[in-house]
PDB file of C-alpha atoms in Angstrom:
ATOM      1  CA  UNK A   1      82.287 102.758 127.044  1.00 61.00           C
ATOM      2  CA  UNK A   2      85.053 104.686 125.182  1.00 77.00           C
ATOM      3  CA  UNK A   3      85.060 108.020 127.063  1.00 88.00           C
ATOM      4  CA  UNK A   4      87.338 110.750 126.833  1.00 93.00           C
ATOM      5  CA  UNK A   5      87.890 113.341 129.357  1.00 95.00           C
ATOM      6  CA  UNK A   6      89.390 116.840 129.289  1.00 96.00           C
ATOM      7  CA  UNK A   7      90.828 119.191 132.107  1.00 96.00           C
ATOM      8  CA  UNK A   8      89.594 122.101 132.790  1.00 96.00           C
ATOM      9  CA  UNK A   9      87.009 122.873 130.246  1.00 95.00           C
ATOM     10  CA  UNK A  10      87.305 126.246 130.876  1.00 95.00           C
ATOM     11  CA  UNK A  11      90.455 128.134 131.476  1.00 96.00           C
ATOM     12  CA  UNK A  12      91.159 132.343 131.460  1.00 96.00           C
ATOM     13  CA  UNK A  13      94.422 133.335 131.350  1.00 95.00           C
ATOM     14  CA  UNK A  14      96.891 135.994 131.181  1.00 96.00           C
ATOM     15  CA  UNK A  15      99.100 136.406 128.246  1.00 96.00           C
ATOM     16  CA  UNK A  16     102.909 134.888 128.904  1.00 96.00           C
ATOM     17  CA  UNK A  17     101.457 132.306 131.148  1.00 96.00           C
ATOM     18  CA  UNK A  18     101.209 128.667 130.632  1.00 97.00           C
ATOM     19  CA  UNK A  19      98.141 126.580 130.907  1.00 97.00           C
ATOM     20  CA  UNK A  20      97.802 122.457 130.528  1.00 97.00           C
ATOM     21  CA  UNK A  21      95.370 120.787 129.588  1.00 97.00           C
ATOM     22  CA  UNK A  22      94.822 117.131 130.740  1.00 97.00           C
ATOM     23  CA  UNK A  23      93.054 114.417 128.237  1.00 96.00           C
ATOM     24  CA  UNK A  24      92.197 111.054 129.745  1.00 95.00           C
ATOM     25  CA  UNK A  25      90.635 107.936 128.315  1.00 92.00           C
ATOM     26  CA  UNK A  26      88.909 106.383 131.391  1.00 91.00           C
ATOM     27  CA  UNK A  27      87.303 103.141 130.590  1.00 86.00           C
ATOM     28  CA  UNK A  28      90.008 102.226 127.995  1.00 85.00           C
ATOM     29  CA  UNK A  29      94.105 102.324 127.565  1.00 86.00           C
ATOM     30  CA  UNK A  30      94.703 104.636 124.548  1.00 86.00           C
ATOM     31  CA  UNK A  31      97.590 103.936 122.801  1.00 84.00           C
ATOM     32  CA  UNK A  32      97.218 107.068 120.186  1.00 89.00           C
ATOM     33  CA  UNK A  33      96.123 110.501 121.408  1.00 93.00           C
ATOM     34  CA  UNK A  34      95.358 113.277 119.173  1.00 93.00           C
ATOM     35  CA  UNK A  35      95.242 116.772 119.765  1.00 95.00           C
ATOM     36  CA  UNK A  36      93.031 119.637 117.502  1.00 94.00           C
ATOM     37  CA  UNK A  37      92.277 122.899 117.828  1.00 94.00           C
ATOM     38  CA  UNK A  38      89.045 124.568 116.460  1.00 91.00           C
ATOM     39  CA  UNK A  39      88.476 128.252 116.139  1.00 87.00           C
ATOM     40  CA  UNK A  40      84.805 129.754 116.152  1.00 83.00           C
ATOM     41  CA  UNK A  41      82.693 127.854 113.269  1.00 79.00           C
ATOM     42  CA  UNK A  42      86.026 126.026 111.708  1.00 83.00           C
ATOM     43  CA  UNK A  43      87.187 122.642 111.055  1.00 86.00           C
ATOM     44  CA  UNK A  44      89.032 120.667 113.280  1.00 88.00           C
ATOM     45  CA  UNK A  45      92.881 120.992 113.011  1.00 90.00           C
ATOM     46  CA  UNK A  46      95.389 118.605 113.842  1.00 90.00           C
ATOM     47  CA  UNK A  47      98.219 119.643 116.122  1.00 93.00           C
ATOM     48  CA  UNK A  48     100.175 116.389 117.125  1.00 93.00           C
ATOM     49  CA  UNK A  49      99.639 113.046 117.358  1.00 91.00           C
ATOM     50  CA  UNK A  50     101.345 111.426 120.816  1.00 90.00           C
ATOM     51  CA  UNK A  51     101.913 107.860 121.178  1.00 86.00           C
ATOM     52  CA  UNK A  52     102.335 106.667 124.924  1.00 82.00           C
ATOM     53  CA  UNK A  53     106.269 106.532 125.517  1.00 81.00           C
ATOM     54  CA  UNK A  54     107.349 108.453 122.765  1.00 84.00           C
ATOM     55  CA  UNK A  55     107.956 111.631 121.496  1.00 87.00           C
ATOM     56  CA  UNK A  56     104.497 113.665 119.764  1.00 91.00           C
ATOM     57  CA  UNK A  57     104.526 113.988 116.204  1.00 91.00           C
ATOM     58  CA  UNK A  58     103.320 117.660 115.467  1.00 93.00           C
ATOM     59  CA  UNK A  59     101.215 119.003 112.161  1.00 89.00           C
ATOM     60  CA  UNK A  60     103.580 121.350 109.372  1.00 87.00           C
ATOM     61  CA  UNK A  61     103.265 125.006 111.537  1.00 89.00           C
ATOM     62  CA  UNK A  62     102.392 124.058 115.072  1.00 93.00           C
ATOM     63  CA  UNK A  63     105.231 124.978 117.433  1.00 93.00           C
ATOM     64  CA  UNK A  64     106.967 121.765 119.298  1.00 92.00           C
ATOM     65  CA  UNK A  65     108.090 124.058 121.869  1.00 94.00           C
ATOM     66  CA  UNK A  66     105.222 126.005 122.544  1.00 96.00           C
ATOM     67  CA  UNK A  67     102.493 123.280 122.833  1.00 96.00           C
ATOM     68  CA  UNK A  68     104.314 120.720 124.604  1.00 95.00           C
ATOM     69  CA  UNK A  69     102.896 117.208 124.615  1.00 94.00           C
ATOM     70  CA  UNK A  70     102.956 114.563 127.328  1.00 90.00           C
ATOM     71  CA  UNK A  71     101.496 110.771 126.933  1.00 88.00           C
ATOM     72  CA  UNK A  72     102.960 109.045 129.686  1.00 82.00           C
ATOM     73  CA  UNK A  73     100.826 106.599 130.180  1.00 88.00           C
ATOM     74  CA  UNK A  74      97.943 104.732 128.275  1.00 88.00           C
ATOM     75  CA  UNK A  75      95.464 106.732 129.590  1.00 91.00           C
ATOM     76  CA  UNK A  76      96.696 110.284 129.756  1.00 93.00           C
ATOM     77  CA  UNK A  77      97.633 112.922 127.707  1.00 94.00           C
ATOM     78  CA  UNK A  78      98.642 116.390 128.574  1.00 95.00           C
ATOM     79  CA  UNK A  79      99.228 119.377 126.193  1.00 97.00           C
ATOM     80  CA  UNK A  80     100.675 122.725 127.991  1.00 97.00           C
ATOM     81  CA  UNK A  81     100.293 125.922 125.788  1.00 97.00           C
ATOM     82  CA  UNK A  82     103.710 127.961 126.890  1.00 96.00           C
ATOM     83  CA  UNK A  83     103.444 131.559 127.036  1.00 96.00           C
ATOM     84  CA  UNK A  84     100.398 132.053 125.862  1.00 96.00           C
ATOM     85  CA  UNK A  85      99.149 134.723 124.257  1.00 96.00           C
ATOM     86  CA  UNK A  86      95.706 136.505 122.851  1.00 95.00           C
ATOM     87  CA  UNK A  87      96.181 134.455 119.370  1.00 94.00           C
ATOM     88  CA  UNK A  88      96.248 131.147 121.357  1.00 95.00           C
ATOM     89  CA  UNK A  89      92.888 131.745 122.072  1.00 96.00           C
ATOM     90  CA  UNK A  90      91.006 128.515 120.582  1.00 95.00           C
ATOM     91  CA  UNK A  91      88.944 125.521 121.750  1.00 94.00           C
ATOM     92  CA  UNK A  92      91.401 122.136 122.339  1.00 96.00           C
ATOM     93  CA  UNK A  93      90.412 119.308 121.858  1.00 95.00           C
ATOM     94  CA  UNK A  94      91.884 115.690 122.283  1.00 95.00           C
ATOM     95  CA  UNK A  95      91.145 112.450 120.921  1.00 93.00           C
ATOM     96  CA  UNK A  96      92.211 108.628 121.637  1.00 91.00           C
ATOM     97  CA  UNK A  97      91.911 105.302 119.993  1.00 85.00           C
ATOM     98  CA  UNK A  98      92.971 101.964 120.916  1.00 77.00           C
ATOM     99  CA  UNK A  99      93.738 100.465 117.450  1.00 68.00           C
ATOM    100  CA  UNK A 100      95.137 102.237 114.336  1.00 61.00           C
ATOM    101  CA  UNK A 101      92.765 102.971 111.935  1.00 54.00           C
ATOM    102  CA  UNK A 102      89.890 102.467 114.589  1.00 69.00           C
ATOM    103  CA  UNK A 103      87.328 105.093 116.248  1.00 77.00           C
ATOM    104  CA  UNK A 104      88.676 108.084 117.633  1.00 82.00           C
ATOM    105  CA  UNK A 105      86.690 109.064 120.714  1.00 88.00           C
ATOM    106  CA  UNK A 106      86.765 112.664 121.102  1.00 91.00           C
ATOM    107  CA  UNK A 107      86.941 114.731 124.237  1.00 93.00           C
ATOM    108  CA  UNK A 108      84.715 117.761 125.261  1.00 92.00           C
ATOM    109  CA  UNK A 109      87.130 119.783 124.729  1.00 94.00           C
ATOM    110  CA  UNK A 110      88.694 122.839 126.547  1.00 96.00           C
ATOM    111  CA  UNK A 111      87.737 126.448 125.658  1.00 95.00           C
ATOM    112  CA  UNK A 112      90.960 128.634 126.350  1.00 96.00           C
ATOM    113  CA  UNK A 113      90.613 131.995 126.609  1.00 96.00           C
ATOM    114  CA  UNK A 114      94.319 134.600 126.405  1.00 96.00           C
ATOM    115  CA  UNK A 115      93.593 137.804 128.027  1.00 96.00           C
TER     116      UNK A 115
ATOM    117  CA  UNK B   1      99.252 116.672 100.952  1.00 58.00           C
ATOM    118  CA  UNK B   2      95.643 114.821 101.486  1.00 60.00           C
ATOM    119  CA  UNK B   3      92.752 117.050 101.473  1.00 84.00           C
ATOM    120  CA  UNK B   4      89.284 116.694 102.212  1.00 92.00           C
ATOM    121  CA  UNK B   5      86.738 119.064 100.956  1.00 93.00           C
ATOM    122  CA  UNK B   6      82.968 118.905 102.448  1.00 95.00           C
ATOM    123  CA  UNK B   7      79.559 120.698 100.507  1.00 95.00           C
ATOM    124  CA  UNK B   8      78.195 122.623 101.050  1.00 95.00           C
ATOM    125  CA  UNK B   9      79.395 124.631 104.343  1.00 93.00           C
ATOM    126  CA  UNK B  10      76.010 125.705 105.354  1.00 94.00           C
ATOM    127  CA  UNK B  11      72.514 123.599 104.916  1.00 95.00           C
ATOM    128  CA  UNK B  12      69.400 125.630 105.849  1.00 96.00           C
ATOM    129  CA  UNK B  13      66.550 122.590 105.721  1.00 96.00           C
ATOM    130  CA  UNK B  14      63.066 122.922 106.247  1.00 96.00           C
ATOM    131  CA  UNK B  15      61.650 120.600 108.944  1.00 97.00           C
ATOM    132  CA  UNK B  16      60.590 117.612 107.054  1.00 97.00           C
ATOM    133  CA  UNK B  17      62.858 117.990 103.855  1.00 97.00           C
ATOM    134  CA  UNK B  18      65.766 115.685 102.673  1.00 97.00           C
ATOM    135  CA  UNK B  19      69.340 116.997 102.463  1.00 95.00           C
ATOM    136  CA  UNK B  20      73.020 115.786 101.445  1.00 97.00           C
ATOM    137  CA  UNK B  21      76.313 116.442 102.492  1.00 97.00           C
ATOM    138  CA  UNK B  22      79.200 115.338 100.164  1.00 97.00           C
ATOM    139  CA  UNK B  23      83.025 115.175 100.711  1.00 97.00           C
ATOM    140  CA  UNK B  24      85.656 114.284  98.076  1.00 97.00           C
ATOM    141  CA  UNK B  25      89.204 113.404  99.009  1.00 95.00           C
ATOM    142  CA  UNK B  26      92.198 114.469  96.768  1.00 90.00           C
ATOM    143  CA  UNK B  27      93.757 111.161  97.533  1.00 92.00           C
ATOM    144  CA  UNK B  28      92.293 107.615  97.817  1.00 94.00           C
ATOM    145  CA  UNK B  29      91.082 106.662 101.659  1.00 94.00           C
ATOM    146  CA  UNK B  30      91.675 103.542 103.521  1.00 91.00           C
ATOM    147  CA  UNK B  31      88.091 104.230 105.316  1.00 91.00           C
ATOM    148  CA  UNK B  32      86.089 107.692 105.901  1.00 94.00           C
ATOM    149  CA  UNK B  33      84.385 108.355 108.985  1.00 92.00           C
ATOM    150  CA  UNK B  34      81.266 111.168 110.174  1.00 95.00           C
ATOM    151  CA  UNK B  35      80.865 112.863 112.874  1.00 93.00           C
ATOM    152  CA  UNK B  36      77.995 115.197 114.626  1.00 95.00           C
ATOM    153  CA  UNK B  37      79.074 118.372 116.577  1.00 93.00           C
ATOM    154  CA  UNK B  38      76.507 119.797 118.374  1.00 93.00           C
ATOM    155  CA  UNK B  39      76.192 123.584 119.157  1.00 89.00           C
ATOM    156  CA  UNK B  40      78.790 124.355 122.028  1.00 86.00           C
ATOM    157  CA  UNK B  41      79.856 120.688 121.831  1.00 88.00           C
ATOM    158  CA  UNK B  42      82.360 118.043 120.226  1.00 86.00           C
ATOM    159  CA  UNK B  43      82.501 115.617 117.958  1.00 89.00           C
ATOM    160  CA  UNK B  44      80.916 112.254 118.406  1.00 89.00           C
ATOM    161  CA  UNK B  45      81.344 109.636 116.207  1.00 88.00           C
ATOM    162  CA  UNK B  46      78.517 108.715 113.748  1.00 92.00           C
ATOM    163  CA  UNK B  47      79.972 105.769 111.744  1.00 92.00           C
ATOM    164  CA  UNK B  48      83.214 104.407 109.385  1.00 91.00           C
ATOM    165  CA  UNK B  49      82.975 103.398 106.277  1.00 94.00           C
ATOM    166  CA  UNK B  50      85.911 101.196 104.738  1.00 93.00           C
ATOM    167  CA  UNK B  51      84.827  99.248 101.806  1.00 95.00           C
ATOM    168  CA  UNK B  52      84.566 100.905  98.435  1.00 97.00           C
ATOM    169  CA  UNK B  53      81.086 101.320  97.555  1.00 97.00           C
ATOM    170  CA  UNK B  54      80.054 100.701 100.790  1.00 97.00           C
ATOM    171  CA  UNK B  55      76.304 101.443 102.233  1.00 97.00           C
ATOM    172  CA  UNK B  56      75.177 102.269 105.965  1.00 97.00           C
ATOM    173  CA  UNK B  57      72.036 103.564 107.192  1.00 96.00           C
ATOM    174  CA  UNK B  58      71.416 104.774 110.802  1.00 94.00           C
ATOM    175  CA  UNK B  59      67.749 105.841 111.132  1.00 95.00           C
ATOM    176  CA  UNK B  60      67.328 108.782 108.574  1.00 97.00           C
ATOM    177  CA  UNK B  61      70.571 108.826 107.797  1.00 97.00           C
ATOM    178  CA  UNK B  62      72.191 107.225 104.724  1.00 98.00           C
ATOM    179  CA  UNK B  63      75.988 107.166 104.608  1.00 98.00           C
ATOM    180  CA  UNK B  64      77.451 106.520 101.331  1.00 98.00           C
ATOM    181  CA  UNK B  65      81.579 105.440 100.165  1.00 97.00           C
ATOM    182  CA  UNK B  66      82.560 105.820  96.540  1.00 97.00           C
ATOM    183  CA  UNK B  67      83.160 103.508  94.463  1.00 96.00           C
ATOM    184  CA  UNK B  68      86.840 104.755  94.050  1.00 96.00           C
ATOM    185  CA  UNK B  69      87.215 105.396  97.932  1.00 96.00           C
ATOM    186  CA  UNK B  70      87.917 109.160  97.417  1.00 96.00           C
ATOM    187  CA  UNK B  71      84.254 110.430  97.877  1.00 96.00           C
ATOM    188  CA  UNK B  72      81.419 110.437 100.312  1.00 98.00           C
ATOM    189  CA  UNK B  73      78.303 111.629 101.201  1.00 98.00           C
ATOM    190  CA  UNK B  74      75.365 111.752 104.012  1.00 98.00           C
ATOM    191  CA  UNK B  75      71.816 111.717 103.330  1.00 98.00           C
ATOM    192  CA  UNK B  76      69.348 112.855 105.852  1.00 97.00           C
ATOM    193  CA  UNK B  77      65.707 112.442 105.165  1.00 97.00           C
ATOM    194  CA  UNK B  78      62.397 113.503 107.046  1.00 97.00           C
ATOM    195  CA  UNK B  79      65.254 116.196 108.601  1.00 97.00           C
ATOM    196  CA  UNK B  80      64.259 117.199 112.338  1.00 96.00           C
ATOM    197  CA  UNK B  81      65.219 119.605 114.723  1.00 95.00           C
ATOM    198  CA  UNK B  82      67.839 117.277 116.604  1.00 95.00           C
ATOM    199  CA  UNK B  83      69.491 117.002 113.758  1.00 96.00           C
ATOM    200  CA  UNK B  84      70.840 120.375 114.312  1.00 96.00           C
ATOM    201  CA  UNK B  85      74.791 120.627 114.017  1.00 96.00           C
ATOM    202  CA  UNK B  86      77.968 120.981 112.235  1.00 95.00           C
ATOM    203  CA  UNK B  87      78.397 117.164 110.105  1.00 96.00           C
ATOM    204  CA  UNK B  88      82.349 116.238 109.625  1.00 95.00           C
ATOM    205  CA  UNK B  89      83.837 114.050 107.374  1.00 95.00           C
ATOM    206  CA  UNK B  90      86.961 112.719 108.057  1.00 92.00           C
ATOM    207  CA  UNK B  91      89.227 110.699 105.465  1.00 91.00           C
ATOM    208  CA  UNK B  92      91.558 108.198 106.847  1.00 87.00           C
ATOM    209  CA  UNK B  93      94.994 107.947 104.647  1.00 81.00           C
ATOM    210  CA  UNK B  94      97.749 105.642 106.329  1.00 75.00           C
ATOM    211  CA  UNK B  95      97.909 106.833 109.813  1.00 71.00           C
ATOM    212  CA  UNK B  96      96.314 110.215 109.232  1.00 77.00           C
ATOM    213  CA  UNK B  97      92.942 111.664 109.699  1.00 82.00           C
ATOM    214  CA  UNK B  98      92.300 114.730 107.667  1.00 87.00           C
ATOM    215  CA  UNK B  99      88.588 116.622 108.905  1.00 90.00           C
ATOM    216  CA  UNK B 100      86.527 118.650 106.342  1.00 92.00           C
ATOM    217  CA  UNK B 101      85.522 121.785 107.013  1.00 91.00           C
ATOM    218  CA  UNK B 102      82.187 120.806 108.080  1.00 94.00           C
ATOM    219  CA  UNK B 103      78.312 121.026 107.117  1.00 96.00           C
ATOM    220  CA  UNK B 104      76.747 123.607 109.200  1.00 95.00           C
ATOM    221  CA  UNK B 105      72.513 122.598 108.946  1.00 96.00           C
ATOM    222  CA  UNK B 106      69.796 124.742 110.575  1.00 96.00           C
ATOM    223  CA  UNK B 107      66.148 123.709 110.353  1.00 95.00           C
ATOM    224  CA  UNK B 108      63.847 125.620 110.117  1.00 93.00           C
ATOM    225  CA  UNK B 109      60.284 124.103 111.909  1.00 88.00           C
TER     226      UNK B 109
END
């Protein structure tokens, strides 16, 4: 049980397009979903924290407006990198939990790619 | 704001030898939990800890809370090459998780 899913896990893009990225718990409803970034042999940053029905919570210095964040239901989670460019270049990863304070069940992640 | 600071960043372990991992918290943490990243992968859970001085053994590993719920290690003994991988603590204060920067370990058979 508890898995996590992320769409697509690989994307290439051109800069000043916009990519999403879809996270999915799909054996159990997620009412928290977290999403991190990770660049090449770093930690894992926070970006936002979404609750379903409400309105993300982003980290001090990520952009509201260009990684929009979508939890419309328990079970999915979108994030959507606007106008992307070179810099955005980063593995994404989400997480979900059930409970606060519980596991968080991470996804595999989605390697992005800004040409 | 909280921060959690992981030693050392890289482990290079002989096949067969013990090793530690520690991370200390600038603030005191409702529970502390480790993760495993593989090469190429992502983080899977390993275990929570919540209760101050709290023990938990998985295998070869030894997970360890402080006494004062700001520090915390992992022990690895007999290490192997499947234990290859980046280890991550993560504190836990209110709501927030806050990652360390990670354990790196290569073994060397």
């Amino acid at each position: 049980g508890a898995v996590v899913s992320q769409h697509p896990s690989w994307v290439i893009c051109k800069s000043g397009t916009s990519v999403k990225i879809e996270c999915r718990s799909l054996d159990f409803q997620a009412t928290t979903m977290f999403w991190y970034r990770q660049f090449p042999k770093q930690s894992l940053m926070l970006m936002a924290t979404s609750n379903e029905g409400s309105k993300a919570t982003y980290e001090q210095g990520v952009e509201k407006d260009k990684f929009l964040i979508n939890h419309a239901s328990l079970t999915l989670s979108t994030l959507t990198v606007t106008s992307a460019h070179p810099e955005d270049s980063s593995f994404y990863i989400c997480s979900a939990r059930v409970v606060s304070g519980e596991t968080q069940y991470f996804g595999p992640g989605t390697r992005l790619l800004v040409l | 704001g909280q921060q959690v600071m992981q030693i050392p960043q890289y482990q290079h372990v002989q096949e067969g030898e013990d090793f530690t991992t520690y991370c200390n918290s600038s603030t005191t943490l409702s529970n502390i939990q480790w993760y495993k990243q593989r090469p190429g992968g992502h983080p899977v859970f390993l275990i929570q800890l919540v209760k101050s001085g709290e023990v938990k053994k998985q295998k070869r590993l030894t997970f360890q809370f402080g006494e004062a719920k700001k520090n915390s290690s992992l022990h690895i003994t007999a290490t192997q090459t499947t234990d290859v991988g980046t280890y991550f603590c993560a504190g836990r204060n209110f709501d927030k998780l806050s990652f360390g920067a990670g354990t790196t370990v290569t073994v060397r058979a």
